[in-house]
Amino acid sequence: MDFSEEEIQRYARHILLPEVGGTGQEALLGASVLIVGAGGLGSPLALYLAAAGVGRIGLVDDDVVDLSNLQRQIAHVTARVGHAKVESAATAMRAINPGVRVDCHNIRLGPDNVRELVRAHDIVCDGCDNFATRYLLADACALERRTLVSAAVLRFEGQLSTFRPHEGGPCYRCLYPSAPPAGMVPSCAEAGVFGAVTGVMGTLQATEVLKEILGIGEGLSGRLLIWDALAMRFHTIALPADPDCRLCGPHATIHDLSAHRAHTHGPACAHDAGGVS
């Protein structure tokens, strides 16, 4: 690929890395990533992917910017309170890198549109804040054979993993076979979240996405990263594929998204990712 002089300057620090180089930067420019949720996780994730030169980034969120978001959702500013989150985030992304294409989907994610959105991108990122959308997205990624990089935060804790069941790794349901009963796990709106924790986890999520595109390093497929911010302690646990998994196991019973149709009445994606156990 023939880089322009501006691109050479913009991506110089990447190109200098032997693990990236010009070939890797070309791969980033040719990649497409879908981000579901333009909030606490989606903000740093979207900004870093745009800065890195990921060529096409899709944003899905049907929420608007609220003043309470600004404690952690760094893609948004006070002047854009009341604006659609996808448009606000896109404005910030284009200000960093006008060469990146940002597709805004100011819609509610549901069983009627999720597979088409997932299918149109190389890698999918989960930055949503409710279990209904999380499972819907995870199931769609497995059915469409797309890699899912999923992060979650609550209070002072974060989790991160990559799911590639189409390549023999575990899926999200191998980790959590089904959603917990309503009210068992509080949302960030109920329990709170330390703002900088979303920044760290969103940045780690961006790092894993870039590694997946470039095919470098050791990914998190088959492993779950857990961070306790108060103790400043990271640890990683093995996450094997579940042979009895209903989604990716040899005797899977989930072959479509029809079971999700009864659970799409809630908000599709909003502020932060919840559900850290």
Short mmCIF file of C-alpha atoms in Angstrom, two decimals:
data_model
loop_
_atom_site.label_atom_id
_atom_site.label_comp_id
_atom_site.label_asym_id
_atom_site.label_seq_id
_atom_site.Cartn_x
_atom_site.Cartn_y
_atom_site.Cartn_z
CA MET A 1 0.00 0.00 0.00
CA ASP A 2 1.22 3.46 -0.86
CA PHE A 3 0.78 5.61 2.24
CA SER A 4 0.33 9.33 1.85
CA GLU A 5 2.84 11.60 3.57
CA GLU A 6 0.17 12.48 6.12
CA GLU A 7 -0.49 8.80 6.86
CA ILE A 8 3.22 8.09 7.25
CA GLN A 9 3.46 10.87 9.82
CA ARG A 10 0.22 9.93 11.58
CA TYR A 11 1.07 6.23 11.95
CA ALA A 12 4.87 6.56 12.24
CA ARG A 13 5.05 5.08 15.74
CA HIS A 14 3.11 2.03 14.59
CA ILE A 15 5.16 1.57 11.45
CA LEU A 16 8.36 1.63 13.51
CA LEU A 17 7.20 -1.44 15.46
CA PRO A 18 8.44 -4.66 13.83
CA GLU A 19 5.23 -6.38 14.96
CA VAL A 20 3.15 -3.83 13.04
CA GLY A 21 5.13 -2.12 10.29
CA GLY A 22 3.61 -0.95 7.05
CA THR A 23 1.87 -4.28 6.43
CA GLY A 24 0.19 -4.19 9.81
CA GLN A 25 -0.90 -0.61 9.42
CA GLU A 26 -2.39 -1.53 6.07
CA ALA A 27 -4.33 -4.31 7.82
CA LEU A 28 -5.68 -1.83 10.36
CA LEU A 29 -6.75 0.57 7.63
CA GLY A 30 -8.57 -2.26 5.88
CA ALA A 31 -10.33 -3.61 8.97
CA SER A 32 -13.88 -3.05 10.17
CA VAL A 33 -14.97 -3.18 13.82
CA LEU A 34 -18.44 -2.95 15.33
CA ILE A 35 -18.76 -1.34 18.79
CA VAL A 36 -22.03 -1.91 20.66
CA GLY A 37 -22.38 0.76 23.32
CA ALA A 38 -20.88 4.25 23.11
CA GLY A 39 -20.53 4.76 26.85
CA GLY A 40 -17.89 4.13 29.50
CA LEU A 41 -16.21 1.25 27.66
CA GLY A 42 -17.11 2.29 24.14
CA SER A 43 -15.67 5.78 24.54
CA PRO A 44 -11.97 4.93 25.04
CA LEU A 45 -12.35 1.91 22.78
CA ALA A 46 -13.70 4.00 19.90
CA LEU A 47 -11.16 6.78 20.36
CA TYR A 48 -8.17 4.43 20.38
CA LEU A 49 -9.40 2.42 17.40
CA ALA A 50 -9.89 5.65 15.46
CA ALA A 51 -6.47 6.92 16.49
CA ALA A 52 -4.90 3.61 15.40
CA GLY A 53 -6.41 3.94 11.94
CA VAL A 54 -8.99 1.15 11.92
CA GLY A 55 -10.58 1.90 8.58
CA ARG A 56 -14.27 1.46 9.33
CA ILE A 57 -15.89 1.57 12.75
CA GLY A 58 -19.59 1.00 13.38
CA LEU A 59 -21.22 2.43 16.51
CA VAL A 60 -24.51 1.09 17.87
CA ASP A 61 -26.34 2.90 20.66
CA ASP A 62 -29.84 4.36 20.92
CA ASP A 63 -29.14 6.54 23.97
CA VAL A 64 -28.42 10.27 24.31
CA VAL A 65 -25.66 11.95 26.29
CA ASP A 66 -26.64 12.71 29.88
CA LEU A 67 -24.74 14.88 32.35
CA SER A 68 -24.23 11.85 34.61
CA ASN A 69 -22.31 10.14 31.78
CA LEU A 70 -19.48 12.66 31.71
CA GLN A 71 -17.77 11.28 34.84
CA ARG A 72 -16.47 8.39 32.71
CA GLN A 73 -17.66 8.56 29.08
CA ILE A 74 -14.77 10.57 27.67
CA ALA A 75 -15.97 10.66 24.06
CA HIS A 76 -18.71 13.07 25.14
CA VAL A 77 -18.55 16.65 26.41
CA THR A 78 -20.89 19.00 28.24
CA ALA A 79 -21.82 20.86 25.07
CA ARG A 80 -23.23 17.63 23.58
CA VAL A 81 -25.53 16.71 26.47
CA GLY A 82 -28.82 15.67 24.88
CA HIS A 83 -27.19 14.62 21.59
CA ALA A 84 -27.26 11.07 20.30
CA LYS A 85 -24.31 9.19 21.74
CA VAL A 86 -23.28 7.67 18.43
CA GLU A 87 -23.11 11.11 16.81
CA SER A 88 -21.27 12.61 19.78
CA ALA A 89 -18.71 9.79 19.78
CA ALA A 90 -18.31 10.03 16.01
CA THR A 91 -17.56 13.74 16.34
CA ALA A 92 -14.77 12.98 18.80
CA MET A 93 -13.40 10.17 16.64
CA ARG A 94 -13.34 12.27 13.47
CA ALA A 95 -11.61 15.07 15.34
CA ILE A 96 -8.80 12.63 16.17
CA ASN A 97 -8.65 10.98 12.75
CA PRO A 98 -10.74 12.36 9.88
CA GLY A 99 -9.52 9.53 7.65
CA VAL A 100 -11.52 6.91 9.55
CA ARG A 101 -15.03 6.03 8.39
CA VAL A 102 -17.53 6.02 11.26
CA ASP A 103 -20.97 4.48 10.69
CA CYS A 104 -23.52 5.64 13.25
CA HIS A 105 -26.42 3.31 14.08
CA ASN A 106 -28.71 5.22 16.42
CA ILE A 107 -30.93 2.18 16.86
CA ARG A 108 -31.94 -0.41 19.40
CA LEU A 109 -30.07 -3.66 18.88
CA GLY A 110 -32.49 -6.54 18.44
CA PRO A 111 -32.85 -9.98 16.88
CA ASP A 112 -34.06 -8.42 13.62
CA ASN A 113 -30.91 -6.34 12.99
CA VAL A 114 -28.05 -7.78 15.04
CA ARG A 115 -26.93 -10.51 12.63
CA GLU A 116 -26.75 -8.13 9.69
CA LEU A 117 -24.68 -5.65 11.71
CA VAL A 118 -22.36 -8.35 13.02
CA ARG A 119 -21.95 -9.92 9.58
CA ALA A 120 -20.87 -6.57 8.10
CA HIS A 121 -17.78 -6.30 10.35
CA ASP A 122 -14.63 -8.29 10.97
CA ILE A 123 -14.60 -8.01 14.77
CA VAL A 124 -17.33 -7.11 17.27
CA CYS A 125 -16.90 -5.33 20.63
CA ASP A 126 -19.34 -5.65 23.51
CA GLY A 127 -19.59 -2.45 25.54
CA CYS A 128 -23.26 -2.74 26.51
CA ASP A 129 -24.80 -2.45 29.93
CA ASN A 130 -27.46 -5.14 30.17
CA PHE A 131 -27.59 -8.90 29.97
CA ALA A 132 -30.31 -9.11 27.31
CA THR A 133 -28.16 -7.26 24.78
CA ARG A 134 -24.97 -9.00 25.90
CA TYR A 135 -26.39 -12.47 25.25
CA LEU A 136 -28.07 -11.39 22.02
CA LEU A 137 -24.77 -10.03 20.70
CA ALA A 138 -22.73 -13.03 21.88
CA ASP A 139 -25.16 -15.47 20.25
CA ALA A 140 -25.15 -13.50 16.99
CA CYS A 141 -21.35 -13.44 16.88
CA ALA A 142 -21.15 -17.20 17.37
CA LEU A 143 -23.79 -17.84 14.71
CA GLU A 144 -22.09 -15.47 12.25
CA ARG A 145 -18.58 -16.76 13.06
CA ARG A 146 -17.28 -13.39 14.17
CA THR A 147 -14.73 -12.75 16.92
CA LEU A 148 -16.21 -11.00 19.97
CA VAL A 149 -14.06 -8.95 22.34
CA SER A 150 -16.14 -8.44 25.48
CA ALA A 151 -15.48 -6.28 28.53
CA ALA A 152 -17.51 -5.54 31.63
CA VAL A 153 -17.15 -3.18 34.59
CA LEU A 154 -18.88 -2.65 37.91
CA ARG A 155 -17.77 -0.49 40.84
CA PHE A 156 -13.97 -1.03 41.03
CA GLU A 157 -13.76 -4.25 39.00
CA GLY A 158 -13.38 -5.21 35.37
CA GLN A 159 -13.38 -8.33 33.20
CA LEU A 160 -12.18 -8.92 29.65
CA SER A 161 -12.08 -11.86 27.27
CA THR A 162 -12.10 -12.70 23.57
CA PHE A 163 -14.51 -15.29 22.20
CA ARG A 164 -13.73 -17.24 19.03
CA PRO A 165 -15.91 -20.38 19.12
CA HIS A 166 -15.66 -20.67 15.31
CA GLU A 167 -11.95 -21.38 15.82
CA GLY A 168 -12.41 -23.86 18.64
CA GLY A 169 -12.33 -21.45 21.56
CA PRO A 170 -15.07 -20.90 24.13
CA CYS A 171 -18.06 -18.63 23.58
CA TYR A 172 -19.65 -16.24 26.05
CA ARG A 173 -22.13 -18.92 27.15
CA CYS A 174 -19.22 -21.21 28.05
CA LEU A 175 -18.41 -18.59 30.71
CA TYR A 176 -21.97 -17.67 31.67
CA PRO A 177 -24.45 -20.26 30.31
CA SER A 178 -27.46 -18.05 31.01
CA ALA A 179 -28.27 -14.63 32.37
CA PRO A 180 -28.67 -14.26 36.16
CA PRO A 181 -32.14 -13.70 37.56
CA ALA A 182 -33.37 -10.12 37.34
CA GLY A 183 -32.06 -8.01 40.21
CA MET A 184 -29.27 -10.39 41.24
CA VAL A 185 -26.48 -8.32 39.66
CA PRO A 186 -26.93 -4.54 40.06
CA SER A 187 -26.31 -2.21 37.16
CA CYS A 188 -23.74 0.57 37.26
CA ALA A 189 -26.62 3.01 37.70
CA GLU A 190 -27.60 1.14 40.86
CA ALA A 191 -24.18 0.19 42.31
CA GLY A 192 -21.95 2.90 40.85
CA VAL A 193 -18.73 2.67 38.87
CA PHE A 194 -15.34 4.31 39.34
CA GLY A 195 -14.89 6.39 36.20
CA ALA A 196 -11.26 5.58 35.45
CA VAL A 197 -11.98 1.83 35.64
CA THR A 198 -14.03 2.07 32.45
CA GLY A 199 -11.12 3.89 30.82
CA VAL A 200 -8.64 1.16 31.69
CA MET A 201 -10.92 -1.67 30.60
CA GLY A 202 -11.96 0.10 27.39
CA THR A 203 -8.30 0.69 26.55
CA LEU A 204 -7.44 -2.95 27.25
CA GLN A 205 -10.35 -3.92 25.02
CA ALA A 206 -8.97 -1.71 22.23
CA THR A 207 -5.54 -3.33 22.67
CA GLU A 208 -7.02 -6.80 22.22
CA VAL A 209 -8.98 -5.71 19.13
CA LEU A 210 -5.84 -4.29 17.51
CA LYS A 211 -3.91 -7.48 18.33
CA GLU A 212 -6.67 -9.56 16.77
CA ILE A 213 -6.55 -7.52 13.57
CA LEU A 214 -2.76 -7.69 13.41
CA GLY A 215 -2.49 -11.32 14.49
CA ILE A 216 0.21 -10.54 17.04
CA GLY A 217 0.86 -11.51 20.64
CA GLU A 218 -1.21 -13.84 22.79
CA GLY A 219 -4.91 -13.15 22.69
CA LEU A 220 -7.48 -13.71 25.42
CA SER A 221 -9.41 -16.51 23.73
CA GLY A 222 -9.64 -19.24 26.33
CA ARG A 223 -8.68 -16.88 29.14
CA LEU A 224 -10.55 -14.40 31.32
CA LEU A 225 -8.73 -11.31 32.59
CA ILE A 226 -10.02 -9.94 35.91
CA TRP A 227 -8.91 -6.62 37.40
CA ASP A 228 -9.46 -5.42 40.96
CA ALA A 229 -8.68 -1.71 40.84
CA LEU A 230 -8.73 -1.16 44.61
CA ALA A 231 -6.08 -3.84 45.13
CA MET A 232 -4.42 -2.96 41.79
CA ARG A 233 -4.29 -6.64 40.99
CA PHE A 234 -4.73 -8.36 37.64
CA HIS A 235 -5.16 -12.08 37.34
CA THR A 236 -6.05 -14.39 34.47
CA ILE A 237 -7.96 -17.64 34.69
CA ALA A 238 -8.31 -20.40 32.11
CA LEU A 239 -11.62 -20.49 30.27
CA PRO A 240 -12.08 -23.78 28.40
CA ALA A 241 -14.81 -24.44 25.89
CA ASP A 242 -17.82 -26.16 27.48
CA PRO A 243 -18.59 -29.42 25.62
CA ASP A 244 -22.19 -29.12 26.80
CA CYS A 245 -22.58 -25.48 25.71
CA ARG A 246 -25.98 -24.78 24.19
CA LEU A 247 -24.44 -22.32 21.72
CA CYS A 248 -21.11 -23.74 20.56
CA GLY A 249 -21.00 -27.32 21.83
CA PRO A 250 -21.33 -30.39 19.58
CA HIS A 251 -24.97 -30.76 20.61
CA ALA A 252 -25.87 -27.07 20.53
CA THR A 253 -29.54 -26.18 20.78
CA ILE A 254 -29.25 -22.47 19.90
CA HIS A 255 -29.35 -22.16 16.12
CA ASP A 256 -31.11 -18.81 15.72
CA LEU A 257 -32.12 -15.77 17.76
CA SER A 258 -35.80 -16.54 18.13
CA ALA A 259 -35.47 -17.00 21.90
CA HIS A 260 -34.37 -13.37 22.22
CA ARG A 261 -37.54 -11.89 20.74
CA ALA A 262 -39.30 -11.92 24.10
CA HIS A 263 -36.48 -9.99 25.76
CA THR A 264 -36.05 -6.92 23.56
CA HIS A 265 -38.32 -4.57 25.48
CA GLY A 266 -35.50 -3.10 27.59
CA PRO A 267 -32.86 -0.57 26.59
CA ALA A 268 -30.56 -2.05 23.97
CA CYS A 269 -27.30 -0.42 24.91
CA ALA A 270 -26.54 2.58 26.99
CA HIS A 271 -23.98 3.79 29.45
CA ASP A 272 -21.53 1.17 30.67
CA ALA A 273 -21.13 -2.59 30.72
CA GLY A 274 -22.55 -4.26 33.79
CA GLY A 275 -22.52 -7.79 35.04
CA VAL A 276 -19.14 -8.31 36.65
CA SER A 277 -19.40 -11.15 39.12
#
